[in-house]
XYZ file of C-alpha atoms in Angstrom:
345
model
C -52.158 23.223 -5.306
C -52.965 26.654 -6.665
C -55.731 29.139 -5.831
C -57.740 27.918 -8.828
C -57.782 24.364 -7.276
C -55.225 22.973 -10.038
C -52.077 21.079 -9.217
C -48.761 22.951 -9.992
C -46.728 21.376 -12.190
C -43.154 20.679 -11.484
C -40.632 22.947 -12.691
C -38.645 21.919 -16.001
C -35.354 22.450 -17.081
C -36.382 24.915 -19.440
C -38.262 26.893 -16.501
C -34.988 27.100 -15.231
C -33.131 28.523 -17.912
C -35.897 31.292 -18.511
C -35.706 32.419 -15.086
C -31.721 32.316 -15.080
C -31.833 33.779 -18.659
C -29.666 31.072 -20.053
C -30.160 27.934 -22.392
C -31.398 24.861 -21.267
C -27.972 23.500 -22.223
C -26.099 25.554 -20.050
C -28.690 24.370 -17.341
C -27.751 20.743 -18.090
C -23.924 21.659 -17.826
C -24.561 23.374 -14.266
C -26.563 20.255 -13.033
C -23.742 17.767 -14.562
C -20.937 19.981 -12.751
C -19.519 20.651 -16.346
C -16.238 22.783 -15.775
C -16.906 25.099 -18.683
C -19.546 27.193 -16.901
C -18.497 30.437 -15.304
C -18.926 30.629 -11.532
C -21.581 33.893 -12.312
C -23.478 32.123 -14.493
C -23.494 28.716 -12.531
C -24.609 30.703 -9.263
C -27.422 32.360 -11.288
C -28.518 28.839 -12.329
C -28.351 27.500 -8.856
C -30.374 30.254 -7.628
C -33.079 29.473 -10.190
C -32.861 25.953 -9.377
C -33.557 26.793 -5.544
C -36.450 29.475 -6.145
C -38.181 26.826 -8.735
C -37.936 23.991 -6.491
C -36.697 22.118 -9.587
C -35.644 18.406 -8.881
C -33.560 16.404 -11.225
C -35.046 14.009 -13.053
C -32.982 10.501 -12.991
C -34.265 9.445 -16.532
C -33.021 12.675 -18.069
C -29.715 12.390 -16.101
C -28.999 8.969 -17.350
C -29.863 9.949 -20.964
C -27.289 13.125 -20.478
C -24.429 11.024 -18.875
C -24.912 7.911 -20.654
C -25.097 6.111 -17.207
C -27.974 4.327 -15.682
C -28.615 6.179 -12.390
C -29.854 3.255 -10.412
C -28.822 0.402 -8.033
C -30.615 -2.783 -7.139
C -30.305 -4.428 -3.866
C -30.441 -7.916 -3.789
C -31.466 -9.544 -0.231
C -33.125 -12.352 1.356
C -34.905 -10.337 3.897
C -36.586 -6.818 4.159
C -37.865 -6.884 7.649
C -35.148 -7.928 10.119
C -33.562 -5.061 11.736
C -30.113 -5.354 9.991
C -31.081 -6.099 6.678
C -33.908 -3.423 6.804
C -31.377 -0.660 8.317
C -28.860 -1.719 5.611
C -31.470 -0.931 3.044
C -32.475 2.465 4.721
C -28.747 3.522 4.354
C -28.350 2.491 0.744
C -31.622 4.535 -0.117
C -30.352 7.410 1.874
C -27.272 7.647 0.113
C -28.744 6.931 -3.329
C -31.317 9.436 -2.778
C -28.693 12.116 -2.085
C -26.707 11.283 -5.322
C -30.106 11.261 -7.697
C -29.817 7.484 -8.155
C -33.002 5.338 -7.810
C -32.985 2.092 -5.889
C -34.842 -1.226 -6.513
C -35.140 -4.006 -4.668
C -34.708 -7.929 -5.839
C -36.073 -10.279 -2.779
C -34.162 -13.404 -2.872
C -36.840 -16.149 -1.859
C -34.522 -19.134 -2.193
C -31.171 -19.912 -2.258
C -31.771 -22.537 -5.305
C -29.189 -21.935 -7.753
C -31.430 -21.289 -10.574
C -33.737 -18.868 -8.632
C -30.517 -16.900 -7.396
C -29.070 -16.974 -11.263
C -32.759 -15.426 -12.282
C -33.146 -12.503 -9.805
C -29.533 -11.556 -10.330
C -30.199 -11.612 -14.154
C -33.213 -9.241 -13.189
C -30.933 -6.976 -11.455
C -28.301 -6.872 -14.433
C -30.998 -6.200 -16.743
C -32.284 -3.196 -14.830
C -28.940 -1.631 -15.466
C -26.484 0.390 -13.045
C -25.126 -1.048 -10.067
C -26.015 -3.824 -7.517
C -25.618 -4.184 -3.603
C -26.096 -7.938 -2.420
C -26.564 -8.380 1.247
C -24.963 -11.581 1.864
C -25.866 -12.773 5.517
C -27.512 -15.973 4.546
C -26.911 -18.598 1.848
C -28.992 -16.806 -0.809
C -27.139 -13.682 -0.610
C -23.775 -15.434 -0.393
C -24.795 -17.556 -3.634
C -25.947 -14.243 -5.306
C -22.861 -12.306 -4.443
C -20.911 -14.950 -6.153
C -23.287 -15.046 -8.952
C -22.897 -11.494 -10.319
C -21.027 -11.441 -13.390
C -17.464 -9.990 -13.154
C -18.248 -7.229 -15.726
C -21.256 -5.678 -13.859
C -20.711 -3.302 -10.801
C -21.359 -4.942 -7.400
C -20.789 -4.182 -3.899
C -21.215 -6.701 -0.937
C -22.231 -6.234 2.621
C -20.710 -9.325 4.138
C -20.292 -10.872 7.469
C -16.904 -10.259 9.077
C -14.154 -11.994 6.855
C -12.131 -14.753 8.383
C -8.964 -12.942 7.068
C -8.307 -9.815 5.403
C -9.888 -10.311 1.610
C -8.040 -9.727 -1.577
C -7.851 -5.865 -2.317
C -10.328 -6.452 -5.261
C -13.015 -7.619 -3.312
C -15.770 -4.460 -3.191
C -17.060 -5.795 0.224
C -18.208 -3.662 3.622
C -18.671 -5.296 6.779
C -18.811 -4.555 10.676
C -16.385 -6.079 13.047
C -18.703 -8.550 14.461
C -16.057 -10.776 15.816
C -14.882 -7.742 18.048
C -18.428 -7.214 19.215
C -19.145 -10.746 20.300
C -15.747 -10.685 22.160
C -16.358 -7.252 24.283
C -20.171 -8.689 24.923
C -18.440 -11.870 26.260
C -16.117 -10.083 28.327
C -18.379 -7.818 29.927
C -20.387 -10.863 30.953
C -17.345 -12.779 32.218
C -15.954 -9.387 34.033
C -19.466 -9.622 36.237
C -18.487 -12.932 37.902
C -20.040 -15.204 35.587
C -18.229 -18.650 35.471
C -19.013 -18.977 31.620
C -21.272 -17.464 29.049
C -23.653 -19.655 26.905
C -24.345 -18.559 23.560
C -27.489 -18.440 21.234
C -26.154 -18.233 17.504
C -27.629 -16.948 14.703
C -27.421 -18.943 11.421
C -24.112 -18.023 9.342
C -24.520 -17.541 5.542
C -20.626 -18.331 4.806
C -19.424 -20.843 7.187
C -19.985 -23.076 10.011
C -18.693 -20.754 12.668
C -19.712 -17.309 12.518
C -17.656 -14.249 13.294
C -20.010 -13.665 16.400
C -19.413 -17.241 17.460
C -15.653 -16.877 17.139
C -15.406 -13.576 18.954
C -17.667 -15.237 21.885
C -15.061 -18.452 21.851
C -11.868 -16.212 22.041
C -13.131 -14.295 25.219
C -14.118 -17.535 26.774
C -10.645 -19.063 25.984
C -8.514 -15.868 26.965
C -10.497 -16.200 30.309
C -9.965 -19.909 30.911
C -13.705 -20.260 31.128
C -15.656 -23.442 30.107
C -16.849 -23.238 26.747
C -20.693 -24.717 26.395
C -21.698 -25.839 23.266
C -23.379 -23.149 21.081
C -26.936 -23.648 20.893
C -27.882 -23.247 17.316
C -31.083 -20.536 16.983
C -32.675 -19.203 14.133
C -33.197 -15.124 13.034
C -36.179 -14.321 15.097
C -37.921 -14.915 18.831
C -39.369 -18.367 18.110
C -35.804 -19.491 17.992
C -34.568 -17.537 20.978
C -37.607 -18.862 22.851
C -37.033 -22.719 22.103
C -33.359 -22.111 22.872
C -34.234 -20.459 26.077
C -36.298 -22.837 27.290
C -33.709 -25.534 27.208
C -31.189 -23.267 28.937
C -33.663 -22.246 31.529
C -33.898 -25.923 32.787
C -29.979 -25.767 33.752
C -29.519 -24.290 36.912
C -25.602 -23.696 35.874
C -26.746 -21.164 33.492
C -26.249 -17.621 34.492
C -25.273 -15.876 31.242
C -26.585 -16.077 27.717
C -25.246 -14.042 24.759
C -27.721 -13.925 21.945
C -26.662 -13.521 18.219
C -29.298 -10.691 17.843
C -31.840 -8.802 19.536
C -34.610 -10.810 18.348
C -33.093 -14.052 19.811
C -32.632 -12.294 22.871
C -36.282 -11.180 23.102
C -37.197 -14.930 22.886
C -34.899 -16.009 25.561
C -36.265 -13.368 27.882
C -39.498 -14.724 27.593
C -38.681 -18.186 28.191
C -36.881 -17.373 31.163
C -39.899 -15.468 32.597
C -41.880 -18.696 31.799
C -39.566 -20.679 33.762
C -39.258 -18.328 36.842
C -35.814 -17.560 36.187
C -35.162 -13.916 36.967
C -33.424 -11.579 34.920
C -30.726 -10.345 35.899
C -31.046 -11.881 39.618
C -30.273 -15.297 38.367
C -29.450 -15.114 34.604
C -27.931 -12.150 32.689
C -28.797 -11.861 28.840
C -27.124 -9.891 26.474
C -28.349 -9.341 22.722
C -26.834 -7.811 19.523
C -27.587 -5.030 16.773
C -29.389 -2.951 19.370
C -32.754 -3.004 17.620
C -34.878 -0.020 18.677
C -37.300 -2.237 20.932
C -34.116 -3.185 22.846
C -34.183 -0.059 25.172
C -37.841 -0.702 25.880
C -37.928 -4.030 27.040
C -38.281 -5.089 30.761
C -35.737 -5.303 31.704
C -33.917 -3.288 28.935
C -31.505 -5.258 27.195
C -27.704 -4.958 27.339
C -26.692 -5.547 23.453
C -23.880 -4.436 20.982
C -24.745 -1.348 18.659
C -23.950 -1.932 15.015
C -24.229 0.944 12.516
C -26.174 -0.644 9.988
C -27.687 2.137 8.410
C -24.033 3.690 8.136
C -22.985 0.298 6.420
C -25.662 0.815 3.799
C -24.326 4.382 3.014
C -20.830 2.980 2.740
C -21.930 0.138 0.372
C -23.663 2.726 -1.894
C -20.571 5.317 -1.258
C -17.878 2.287 -2.657
C -20.478 1.490 -5.442
C -20.889 5.079 -6.492
C -17.263 5.236 -6.882
C -17.155 2.548 -9.340
C -20.082 3.699 -11.279
C -18.639 7.324 -11.513
C -15.118 5.857 -12.136
C -14.016 8.034 -9.399
C -12.658 5.674 -6.803
C -10.863 2.009 -6.867
C -12.446 -0.827 -5.461
C -11.130 -1.117 -1.931
C -12.733 -3.798 1.056
C -13.150 -2.257 4.215
C -14.790 -2.487 7.631
C -17.315 0.179 8.655
C -17.629 1.766 12.069
C -16.570 0.355 15.616
C -19.430 -1.566 17.138
C -20.229 -0.289 20.670
C -21.365 -2.363 23.854
C -24.532 -0.597 25.282
C -25.130 -2.012 29.036
C -28.389 -1.847 30.290
C -30.725 -3.747 32.876
C -30.446 -7.266 31.816
C -26.779 -7.888 32.776
C -25.528 -8.076 36.245
C -23.538 -10.237 38.711
C -24.372 -13.989 39.078
C -26.350 -14.975 41.989
C -24.599 -15.547 45.377
C -24.283 -19.463 45.855
C -26.441 -20.318 49.090
């Protein structure tokens, strides 16, 4: 706002042209990285852009380039930590590349509902990112027409996918394996598992990693407890597990489940970690501030979102080949909720 109380209008491309002493077509060429602009002229235009606080308009860029500079993220959830962090990563990377981001919420896994949401994303133009951690997301990823640019954020594949699969993922299987090994190394005879739902198969990658660690250690393999995504599912599972005095270690498929398990153990008088050790998955922001603080596996979901956009951006700009790849290495974060099993009397 200026001294007269009126809001100052944003600088336009013609304002930049006047300040730099060039035509607005030259400014457009600088903005779009055209090679025909002399270095000295380019520097002068960039200086004027900085001085005036000029911001490129996505619509204008689309008109100039013939491309729709927009991305739609299709997801069944926008609140759980992993989903929300992926959305954050996509938005950050897209904003840096002057792309707009829209969100299409998959409210149902029914075929007709998914097809309608995919069609809306296609009508918006640009590219599509699908978070395929659940049945609705998996169905949506499969419903995107072959001619549309799309990247899927998926569970760890059971085997390396074909080279034309535009997927990104984290290595959940290895992460669950390391978390289970940590609990076994503390002296626990076995580790019970409260599982999150799998969107792609009956046994998720996290379940597979847990099972592999038990098998290598020659430890008994308890039946996995099927949980949900939230604390209520963990609480229900925790009440059942707390009644069994042989249960001394529990791995949870995410930190929200672990939160519910911790509450159930507290209600049943089972001390953590004195009698039962608990570990989670994802390293959600609240995990470090629980009492006791939660041992968990840190996954870089925000980085996963950035990587998904980077892969899609390369396809949209015809600057990269489609190539599936895992993103980052999960890290075990040891906190107060895990310790040795109780000494038998």
